[in-house]
PDB file of C-alpha atoms and ligand atoms in Angstrom:
ATOM      1  CA  MET A   7       4.020   5.512   1.427  1.00 57.00           C
ATOM      2  CA  ASP A   8       7.052   7.688   1.151  1.00 85.00           C
ATOM      3  CA  ARG A   9       6.211   8.778  -1.874  1.00 95.00           C
ATOM      4  CA  PHE A  10       2.474  10.437  -1.476  1.00 98.00           C
ATOM      5  CA  ARG A  11       1.814  13.614  -0.163  1.00 98.00           C
ATOM      6  CA  ILE A  12      -1.407  14.287   0.576  1.00 98.00           C
ATOM      7  CA  HIS A  13      -3.220  17.571   0.154  1.00 98.00           C
ATOM      8  CA  SER A  14      -6.592  17.871   2.416  1.00 98.00           C
ATOM      9  CA  PHE A  15      -9.409  20.192   1.552  1.00 98.00           C
ATOM     10  CA  ASP A  16     -12.778  20.882   3.178  1.00 98.00           C
ATOM     11  CA  VAL A  17     -14.846  21.219   0.184  1.00 98.00           C
ATOM     12  CA  LEU A  18     -13.838  20.952  -3.545  1.00 98.00           C
ATOM     13  CA  ASP A  19     -15.939  21.015  -6.711  1.00 98.00           C
ATOM     14  CA  SER A  20     -14.186  17.441  -7.619  1.00 98.00           C
ATOM     15  CA  THR A  21     -10.468  16.286  -6.296  1.00 98.00           C
ATOM     16  CA  GLN A  22     -10.337  14.957 -10.232  1.00 98.00           C
ATOM     17  CA  ILE A  23     -10.824  18.741 -10.935  1.00 98.00           C
ATOM     18  CA  GLN A  24      -8.083  19.568  -8.221  1.00 98.00           C
ATOM     19  CA  ALA A  25      -5.656  17.190  -9.132  1.00 98.00           C
ATOM     20  CA  LYS A  26      -5.407  18.038 -12.852  1.00 98.00           C
ATOM     21  CA  LYS A  27      -4.475  21.475 -11.978  1.00 98.00           C
ATOM     22  CA  PRO A  28      -0.601  21.637 -13.137  1.00 97.00           C
ATOM     23  CA  GLN A  29       1.130  22.206  -9.470  1.00 98.00           C
ATOM     24  CA  TYR A  30       0.410  18.203  -8.882  1.00 98.00           C
ATOM     25  CA  HIS A  31       2.472  15.507 -10.109  1.00 98.00           C
ATOM     26  CA  ALA A  32       3.161  11.635  -9.415  1.00 98.00           C
ATOM     27  CA  GLY A  33       2.834  10.750  -5.766  1.00 98.00           C
ATOM     28  CA  ASP A  34       0.498  13.736  -4.943  1.00 98.00           C
ATOM     29  CA  VAL A  35      -2.890  12.579  -3.638  1.00 98.00           C
ATOM     30  CA  ILE A  36      -5.953  15.346  -3.369  1.00 98.00           C
ATOM     31  CA  THR A  37      -8.380  14.554  -0.771  1.00 98.00           C
ATOM     32  CA  ALA A  38     -11.735  16.669   0.380  1.00 98.00           C
ATOM     33  CA  ILE A  39     -14.482  15.758   3.061  1.00 98.00           C
ATOM     34  CA  THR A  40     -17.071  16.896   0.572  1.00 98.00           C
ATOM     35  CA  GLN A  41     -17.548  17.706  -3.332  1.00 98.00           C
ATOM     36  CA  THR A  42     -19.952  19.396  -4.928  1.00 98.00           C
ATOM     37  CA  ALA A  43     -19.494  18.182  -8.592  1.00 98.00           C
ATOM     38  CA  GLY A  44     -17.860  14.705  -7.906  1.00 98.00           C
ATOM     39  CA  TYR A  45     -18.267  12.240 -10.855  1.00 98.00           C
ATOM     40  CA  GLY A  46     -17.844   9.059 -11.724  1.00 97.00           C
ATOM     41  CA  ARG A  47     -17.503   6.491 -14.703  1.00 94.00           C
ATOM     42  CA  ARG A  48     -19.233   7.202 -17.660  1.00 89.00           C
ATOM     43  CA  GLY A  49     -19.618  10.951 -16.639  1.00 89.00           C
ATOM     44  CA  ARG A  50     -22.421  10.283 -13.746  1.00 93.00           C
ATOM     45  CA  ALA A  51     -22.617  12.044 -10.668  1.00 96.00           C
ATOM     46  CA  TRP A  52     -21.118  10.732  -7.756  1.00 97.00           C
ATOM     47  CA  GLN A  53     -22.789  11.702  -4.551  1.00 97.00           C
ATOM     48  CA  ALA A  54     -20.178  13.091  -1.533  1.00 97.00           C
ATOM     49  CA  PRO A  55     -22.225  13.015   1.706  1.00 97.00           C
ATOM     50  CA  ILE A  56     -19.788  13.976   4.546  1.00 98.00           C
ATOM     51  CA  GLY A  57     -18.285  11.119   6.093  1.00 98.00           C
ATOM     52  CA  ASN A  58     -17.143   9.176   2.914  1.00 98.00           C
ATOM     53  CA  LEU A  59     -13.558   9.120   1.512  1.00 98.00           C
ATOM     54  CA  TYR A  60     -12.856  10.771  -1.703  1.00 98.00           C
ATOM     55  CA  PHE A  61      -9.782  11.352  -3.169  1.00 98.00           C
ATOM     56  CA  SER A  62      -7.607  11.506  -6.184  1.00 98.00           C
ATOM     57  CA  MET A  63      -4.034  10.544  -6.880  1.00 98.00           C
ATOM     58  CA  VAL A  64      -1.746  11.463  -9.743  1.00 98.00           C
ATOM     59  CA  GLU A  65       0.616   8.907 -11.104  1.00 98.00           C
ATOM     60  CA  ASP A  66       2.732   9.396 -14.665  1.00 97.00           C
ATOM     61  CA  TYR A  67       1.173   8.100 -17.292  1.00 96.00           C
ATOM     62  CA  THR A  68       3.529   5.612 -19.284  1.00 92.00           C
ATOM     63  CA  GLY A  69       1.427   4.538 -22.223  1.00 92.00           C
ATOM     64  CA  PRO A  70      -1.614   2.389 -22.954  1.00 89.00           C
ATOM     65  CA  GLU A  71       0.158  -0.955 -21.271  1.00 89.00           C
ATOM     66  CA  HIS A  72       0.153   1.153 -17.930  1.00 92.00           C
ATOM     67  CA  LEU A  73      -3.357   0.918 -18.065  1.00 90.00           C
ATOM     68  CA  SER A  74      -3.600  -2.803 -18.441  1.00 91.00           C
ATOM     69  CA  TRP A  75      -2.458  -2.922 -14.848  1.00 96.00           C
ATOM     70  CA  ILE A  76      -2.778   0.607 -12.635  1.00 97.00           C
ATOM     71  CA  GLY A  77      -6.432  -0.199 -12.187  1.00 96.00           C
ATOM     72  CA  TYR A  78      -6.304  -3.775 -10.694  1.00 97.00           C
ATOM     73  CA  ALA A  79      -3.635  -2.188  -8.573  1.00 98.00           C
ATOM     74  CA  VAL A  80      -5.719   0.340  -7.061  1.00 98.00           C
ATOM     75  CA  THR A  81      -8.512  -2.298  -6.430  1.00 98.00           C
ATOM     76  CA  LEU A  82      -6.183  -4.868  -5.052  1.00 98.00           C
ATOM     77  CA  GLY A  83      -4.818  -1.973  -2.647  1.00 98.00           C
ATOM     78  CA  LEU A  84      -8.539  -1.212  -1.555  1.00 98.00           C
ATOM     79  CA  TYR A  85      -9.448  -4.484  -1.163  1.00 98.00           C
ATOM     80  CA  ASP A  86      -6.309  -5.642   1.012  1.00 98.00           C
ATOM     81  CA  ALA A  87      -7.249  -2.118   3.046  1.00 98.00           C
ATOM     82  CA  ILE A  88     -10.647  -3.091   3.636  1.00 98.00           C
ATOM     83  CA  ALA A  89     -10.049  -7.128   3.869  1.00 98.00           C
ATOM     84  CA  GLU A  90      -9.038  -7.062   7.685  1.00 95.00           C
ATOM     85  CA  LEU A  91     -11.672  -4.592   8.976  1.00 97.00           C
ATOM     86  CA  LEU A  92     -14.846  -6.822   7.991  1.00 98.00           C
ATOM     87  CA  PRO A  93     -15.826  -9.652  10.263  1.00 97.00           C
ATOM     88  CA  ALA A  94     -16.496 -12.840   9.562  1.00 95.00           C
ATOM     89  CA  GLY A  95     -19.470 -13.894   7.442  1.00 94.00           C
ATOM     90  CA  LYS A  96     -18.904 -10.253   5.261  1.00 98.00           C
ATOM     91  CA  VAL A  97     -17.664 -10.936   1.593  1.00 97.00           C
ATOM     92  CA  LEU A  98     -15.320  -8.753  -0.052  1.00 98.00           C
ATOM     93  CA  ASN A  99     -15.123  -9.030  -3.938  1.00 98.00           C
ATOM     94  CA  VAL A 100     -13.606  -7.068  -6.707  1.00 98.00           C
ATOM     95  CA  LYS A 101     -15.968  -6.118  -9.450  1.00 97.00           C
ATOM     96  CA  TRP A 102     -14.534  -5.774 -12.942  1.00 96.00           C
ATOM     97  CA  PRO A 103     -13.567  -3.399 -13.853  1.00 94.00           C
ATOM     98  CA  ASN A 104     -12.333  -1.709 -10.787  1.00 95.00           C
ATOM     99  CA  ASP A 105     -15.193  -1.761  -8.092  1.00 97.00           C
ATOM    100  CA  LEU A 106     -15.424  -3.507  -4.357  1.00 98.00           C
ATOM    101  CA  LEU A 107     -18.197  -5.105  -3.274  1.00 98.00           C
ATOM    102  CA  ILE A 108     -19.272  -6.047   0.075  1.00 98.00           C
ATOM    103  CA  ASN A 109     -21.947  -8.920   0.171  1.00 97.00           C
ATOM    104  CA  HIS A 110     -22.673  -7.802  -3.385  1.00 95.00           C
ATOM    105  CA  CYS A 111     -23.557  -4.432  -2.774  1.00 97.00           C
ATOM    106  CA  LYS A 112     -21.171  -1.539  -4.221  1.00 97.00           C
ATOM    107  CA  LEU A 113     -18.214  -0.173  -1.407  1.00 98.00           C
ATOM    108  CA  SER A 114     -16.246   1.931  -3.568  1.00 98.00           C
ATOM    109  CA  GLY A 115     -15.664   2.880  -6.922  1.00 97.00           C
ATOM    110  CA  ILE A 116     -12.620   4.126  -9.369  1.00 97.00           C
ATOM    111  CA  LEU A 117     -11.962   6.574 -11.905  1.00 97.00           C
ATOM    112  CA  LEU A 118      -9.333   6.485 -14.071  1.00 97.00           C
ATOM    113  CA  GLU A 119      -8.618   9.840 -16.573  1.00 97.00           C
ATOM    114  CA  ILE A 120      -5.533  10.217 -18.605  1.00 97.00           C
ATOM    115  CA  ASP A 121      -4.293  14.046 -18.781  1.00 97.00           C
ATOM    116  CA  GLU A 122      -1.304  14.630 -21.151  1.00 96.00           C
ATOM    117  CA  ASP A 123       1.330  12.876 -19.327  1.00 96.00           C
ATOM    118  CA  ARG A 124      -0.490  12.199 -16.154  1.00 98.00           C
ATOM    119  CA  LEU A 125      -3.013   9.463 -14.730  1.00 98.00           C
ATOM    120  CA  ILE A 126      -5.357  10.755 -12.671  1.00 98.00           C
ATOM    121  CA  ILE A 127      -6.792   8.254 -10.529  1.00 98.00           C
ATOM    122  CA  GLY A 128     -10.034   9.187  -8.505  1.00 98.00           C
ATOM    123  CA  ILE A 129     -11.491   6.718  -5.642  1.00 98.00           C
ATOM    124  CA  GLY A 130     -14.656   7.210  -3.342  1.00 98.00           C
ATOM    125  CA  MET A 131     -15.642   4.865  -1.040  1.00 98.00           C
ATOM    126  CA  ASN A 132     -18.716   4.468   1.258  1.00 98.00           C
ATOM    127  CA  VAL A 133     -17.413   4.348   4.813  1.00 98.00           C
ATOM    128  CA  ALA A 134     -20.022   5.917   6.877  1.00 98.00           C
ATOM    129  CA  ILE A 135     -23.072   7.023   4.503  1.00 98.00           C
ATOM    130  CA  THR A 136     -24.932   4.657   2.199  1.00 97.00           C
ATOM    131  CA  PRO A 137     -26.097   6.957  -0.393  1.00 96.00           C
ATOM    132  CA  VAL A 138     -29.534   6.188  -2.320  1.00 93.00           C
ATOM    133  CA  THR A 139     -28.975   4.968  -5.963  1.00 92.00           C
ATOM    134  CA  ASP A 140     -30.944   2.380  -7.994  1.00 88.00           C
ATOM    135  CA  GLN A 141     -27.951  -0.094  -7.470  1.00 90.00           C
ATOM    136  CA  PRO A 142     -27.059  -1.882  -4.363  1.00 95.00           C
ATOM    137  CA  VAL A 143     -24.789  -0.102  -2.342  1.00 97.00           C
ATOM    138  CA  THR A 144     -23.192  -0.415   1.051  1.00 98.00           C
ATOM    139  CA  ALA A 145     -20.851   1.560   3.672  1.00 98.00           C
ATOM    140  CA  LEU A 146     -18.194   0.145   5.204  1.00 98.00           C
ATOM    141  CA  ASN A 147     -19.686   1.174   8.695  1.00 98.00           C
ATOM    142  CA  SER A 148     -22.523  -0.647   8.204  1.00 98.00           C
ATOM    143  CA  ASN A 149     -20.507  -3.975   7.907  1.00 98.00           C
ATOM    144  CA  THR A 150     -18.165  -3.490  10.863  1.00 97.00           C
ATOM    145  CA  PRO A 151     -18.661  -3.413  14.554  1.00 95.00           C
ATOM    146  CA  VAL A 152     -16.168  -0.492  14.722  1.00 95.00           C
ATOM    147  CA  MET A 153     -16.973   2.991  12.882  1.00 97.00           C
ATOM    148  CA  TYR A 154     -14.050   4.386  10.952  1.00 98.00           C
ATOM    149  CA  GLU A 155     -13.781   7.405   9.559  1.00 97.00           C
ATOM    150  CA  ALA A 156     -12.356   8.336   5.968  1.00 97.00           C
ATOM    151  CA  LYS A 157      -9.361   9.681   7.105  1.00 95.00           C
ATOM    152  CA  ASP A 158      -8.669   6.223   8.478  1.00 95.00           C
ATOM    153  CA  ILE A 159      -8.697   4.340   5.488  1.00 98.00           C
ATOM    154  CA  LEU A 160      -6.601   6.576   3.209  1.00 98.00           C
ATOM    155  CA  PRO A 161      -3.240   5.831   4.954  1.00 97.00           C
ATOM    156  CA  ARG A 162      -4.020   2.344   5.044  1.00 97.00           C
ATOM    157  CA  PHE A 163      -4.861   2.032   1.335  1.00 98.00           C
ATOM    158  CA  LEU A 164      -1.884   3.857   0.267  1.00 98.00           C
ATOM    159  CA  SER A 165       0.711   1.375   2.172  1.00 96.00           C
ATOM    160  CA  PHE A 166      -1.033  -1.741   0.499  1.00 98.00           C
ATOM    161  CA  TYR A 167      -1.678   0.255  -3.071  1.00 98.00           C
ATOM    162  CA  GLN A 168       2.515   0.901  -3.129  1.00 97.00           C
ATOM    163  CA  ARG A 169       2.763  -2.970  -2.662  1.00 97.00           C
ATOM    164  CA  TRP A 170       0.534  -3.669  -5.739  1.00 98.00           C
ATOM    165  CA  TYR A 171       2.052  -0.556  -7.948  1.00 97.00           C
ATOM    166  CA  GLU A 172       5.329  -2.025  -7.609  1.00 97.00           C
ATOM    167  CA  VAL A 173       4.353  -5.612  -8.779  1.00 97.00           C
ATOM    168  CA  GLY A 174       2.488  -3.955 -11.599  1.00 96.00           C
ATOM    169  CA  GLN A 175       5.781  -1.746 -12.429  1.00 95.00           C
ATOM    170  CA  ALA A 176       7.897  -4.698 -12.228  1.00 96.00           C
ATOM    171  CA  ASN A 177       5.481  -7.479 -14.371  1.00 94.00           C
ATOM    172  CA  GLY A 178       2.126  -6.005 -15.228  1.00 94.00           C
ATOM    173  CA  PHE A 179      -1.323  -7.405 -14.773  1.00 94.00           C
ATOM    174  CA  ALA A 180       0.159 -10.950 -15.213  1.00 93.00           C
ATOM    175  CA  ALA A 181       1.846 -10.742 -11.352  1.00 94.00           C
ATOM    176  CA  MET A 182      -1.813  -9.534 -10.122  1.00 95.00           C
ATOM    177  CA  ARG A 183      -4.195 -11.720 -11.918  1.00 95.00           C
ATOM    178  CA  ASP A 184      -4.512 -14.972  -9.605  1.00 94.00           C
ATOM    179  CA  THR A 185      -4.951 -12.786  -6.621  1.00 97.00           C
ATOM    180  CA  TRP A 186      -7.357 -10.653  -8.653  1.00 96.00           C
ATOM    181  CA  MET A 187      -9.281 -13.625 -10.072  1.00 96.00           C
ATOM    182  CA  SER A 188      -9.401 -15.149  -6.371  1.00 97.00           C
ATOM    183  CA  ARG A 189     -11.294 -12.010  -5.156  1.00 98.00           C
ATOM    184  CA  ALA A 190     -13.526 -11.804  -8.282  1.00 97.00           C
ATOM    185  CA  ALA A 191     -17.529 -11.696  -8.029  1.00 95.00           C
ATOM    186  CA  TYR A 192     -19.029 -13.282 -11.046  1.00 95.00           C
ATOM    187  CA  ILE A 193     -16.595 -15.603 -12.428  1.00 95.00           C
ATOM    188  CA  GLY A 194     -18.127 -18.266 -14.658  1.00 95.00           C
ATOM    189  CA  ASN A 195     -21.524 -16.697 -14.005  1.00 95.00           C
ATOM    190  CA  GLU A 196     -23.766 -15.483 -16.889  1.00 96.00           C
ATOM    191  CA  ILE A 197     -23.381 -11.895 -16.871  1.00 96.00           C
ATOM    192  CA  SER A 198     -24.368  -8.866 -19.384  1.00 95.00           C
ATOM    193  CA  ALA A 199     -21.830  -6.100 -20.163  1.00 96.00           C
ATOM    194  CA  ARG A 200     -23.051  -2.686 -21.142  1.00 94.00           C
ATOM    195  CA  LEU A 201     -20.783  -1.195 -23.613  1.00 93.00           C
ATOM    196  CA  ALA A 202     -19.983   2.708 -23.820  1.00 88.00           C
ATOM    197  CA  ASN A 203     -22.051   2.518 -27.312  1.00 91.00           C
ATOM    198  CA  GLY A 204     -24.931   1.388 -25.240  1.00 90.00           C
ATOM    199  CA  ASN A 205     -24.844  -2.456 -26.709  1.00 92.00           C
ATOM    200  CA  ILE A 206     -25.374  -5.226 -24.274  1.00 94.00           C
ATOM    201  CA  LEU A 207     -23.376  -8.472 -24.750  1.00 95.00           C
ATOM    202  CA  THR A 208     -24.150 -11.215 -22.364  1.00 96.00           C
ATOM    203  CA  GLY A 209     -22.227 -14.171 -21.747  1.00 96.00           C
ATOM    204  CA  VAL A 210     -20.350 -16.395 -19.288  1.00 97.00           C
ATOM    205  CA  PHE A 211     -17.444 -14.206 -17.759  1.00 97.00           C
ATOM    206  CA  LYS A 212     -14.653 -16.700 -17.988  1.00 96.00           C
ATOM    207  CA  ASP A 213     -11.516 -14.858 -17.445  1.00 94.00           C
ATOM    208  CA  ILE A 214      -9.259 -11.537 -17.617  1.00 94.00           C
ATOM    209  CA  ASP A 215      -6.802 -11.589 -20.106  1.00 93.00           C
ATOM    210  CA  ASN A 216      -3.123 -10.318 -19.543  1.00 88.00           C
ATOM    211  CA  GLN A 217      -3.878  -7.169 -21.102  1.00 89.00           C
ATOM    212  CA  GLY A 218      -6.899  -6.488 -18.280  1.00 91.00           C
ATOM    213  CA  ALA A 219      -9.740  -7.163 -20.339  1.00 94.00           C
ATOM    214  CA  LEU A 220     -12.714  -9.140 -19.518  1.00 96.00           C
ATOM    215  CA  VAL A 221     -13.195 -12.569 -21.286  1.00 96.00           C
ATOM    216  CA  LEU A 222     -16.675 -13.395 -22.458  1.00 97.00           C
ATOM    217  CA  SER A 223     -17.788 -16.178 -24.064  1.00 97.00           C
ATOM    218  CA  THR A 224     -21.281 -15.651 -26.009  1.00 95.00           C
ATOM    219  CA  GLU A 225     -23.169 -17.632 -28.016  1.00 95.00           C
ATOM    220  CA  SER A 226     -21.454 -15.985 -31.326  1.00 94.00           C
ATOM    221  CA  GLY A 227     -17.784 -16.482 -30.030  1.00 95.00           C
ATOM    222  CA  GLN A 228     -15.444 -14.914 -27.345  1.00 97.00           C
ATOM    223  CA  TYR A 229     -15.060 -11.507 -26.740  1.00 95.00           C
ATOM    224  CA  ASN A 230     -12.400  -9.665 -24.724  1.00 96.00           C
ATOM    225  CA  VAL A 231     -14.160  -6.385 -23.387  1.00 96.00           C
ATOM    226  CA  THR A 232     -12.011  -3.586 -22.875  1.00 93.00           C
ATOM    227  CA  SER A 233     -14.523  -1.210 -21.237  1.00 92.00           C
ATOM    228  CA  ALA A 234     -18.102  -1.948 -19.871  1.00 94.00           C
ATOM    229  CA  ASP A 235     -20.352  -1.941 -16.733  1.00 93.00           C
ATOM    230  CA  ILE A 236     -21.259  -5.458 -16.260  1.00 94.00           C
ATOM    231  CA  TYR A 237     -24.315  -7.118 -14.262  1.00 92.00           C
ATOM    232  CA  LEU A 238     -25.362 -10.631 -13.174  1.00 89.00           C
ATOM    233  CA  LYS A 239     -27.698 -11.763 -16.099  1.00 78.00           C
ATOM    234  CA  GLU A 240     -30.564 -12.360 -13.721  1.00 59.00           C
ATOM    235  CA  LYS A 241     -30.449  -8.798 -12.080  1.00 48.00           C
ATOM    236  CA  GLU A 242     -31.321  -6.839 -15.586  1.00 44.00           C
TER     237      GLU A 242
HETATM  238  C1  BTN B 304     -17.089   5.055 -10.341  1.00 82.33           C
HETATM  239  O1  BTN B 304     -18.174   5.587 -11.136  1.00 82.33           O
HETATM  240  O2  BTN B 304     -17.454   3.740  -9.550  1.00 82.33           O
HETATM  241  C2  BTN B 304     -16.040   5.613  -9.565  1.00 82.33           C
HETATM  242  C3  BTN B 304     -16.355   6.892  -8.631  1.00 82.33           C
HETATM  243  C4  BTN B 304     -14.837   7.467  -8.619  1.00 82.33           C
HETATM  244  C5  BTN B 304     -15.566   8.828  -7.786  1.00 82.33           C
HETATM  245  C6  BTN B 304     -14.436   9.446  -7.077  1.00 82.33           C
HETATM  246  S1  BTN B 304     -14.549  10.373  -5.397  1.00 82.33           S
HETATM  247  C7  BTN B 304     -13.142  11.267  -5.920  1.00 82.33           C
HETATM  248  C8  BTN B 304     -13.087  11.823  -7.019  1.00 82.33           C
HETATM  249  N1  BTN B 304     -13.528  12.671  -7.650  1.00 82.33           N
HETATM  250  C9  BTN B 304     -14.519  12.839  -8.560  1.00 82.33           C
HETATM  251  O3  BTN B 304     -15.227  13.578  -8.813  1.00 82.33           O
HETATM  252  N2  BTN B 304     -14.607  11.408  -8.831  1.00 82.33           N
HETATM  253  C10 BTN B 304     -14.012  10.341  -8.055  1.00 82.33           C
END
């Protein structure tokens, strides 16, 4: 926790945009109560109703190898921060690459951006409000007997994340792979992976390789997918 400095704002365009300003360095964490121009992966808008959690962390970017584990360290930190708040019967999963699901509905998402020698890691979590979207989504407080505030979650996350960050720094994704796999949704299921170019690959979700890529077994062979959105095939 000690290496983090939290900068809190009421309103920002986006904590990502703020975090890219030159005064922020590794360990700075920018959070806002709401955002007017929040965005997610692939430039999609990220709604920011008051009551949910929005923050961006700055880390040093040490090269492509860093990307093979950092997103997983963040996701596992979020998982640990949330798991012990949920009552029995609620199923918490990680969904490749970096989402958290409760009972198969999206709770949080992560956006990783490289800004020269910095990584800007944006996290949005539905704490109090379930946004209206065309995907199954949920909010933490819809699943818990206790009502949490966004500000309760951030320090919990940072302490768990720091542990996974140290694991990744020492031994990369290989050291967190078993934990990630044991928490993952859709392993062994037939899924569709929508690639950045719009193509869809369909096959069985076999594994994650040591570079953090999704191993997909298709009729035309095995693909190691580094970037995609995945869906259970029957939900297409
Ligand atoms: C996703 O597409 O699932 C990732 C969503 C990331 C949203 C967060 S909210 C805080 C930070 N600021 C942004 O504008 N985006 C990220």
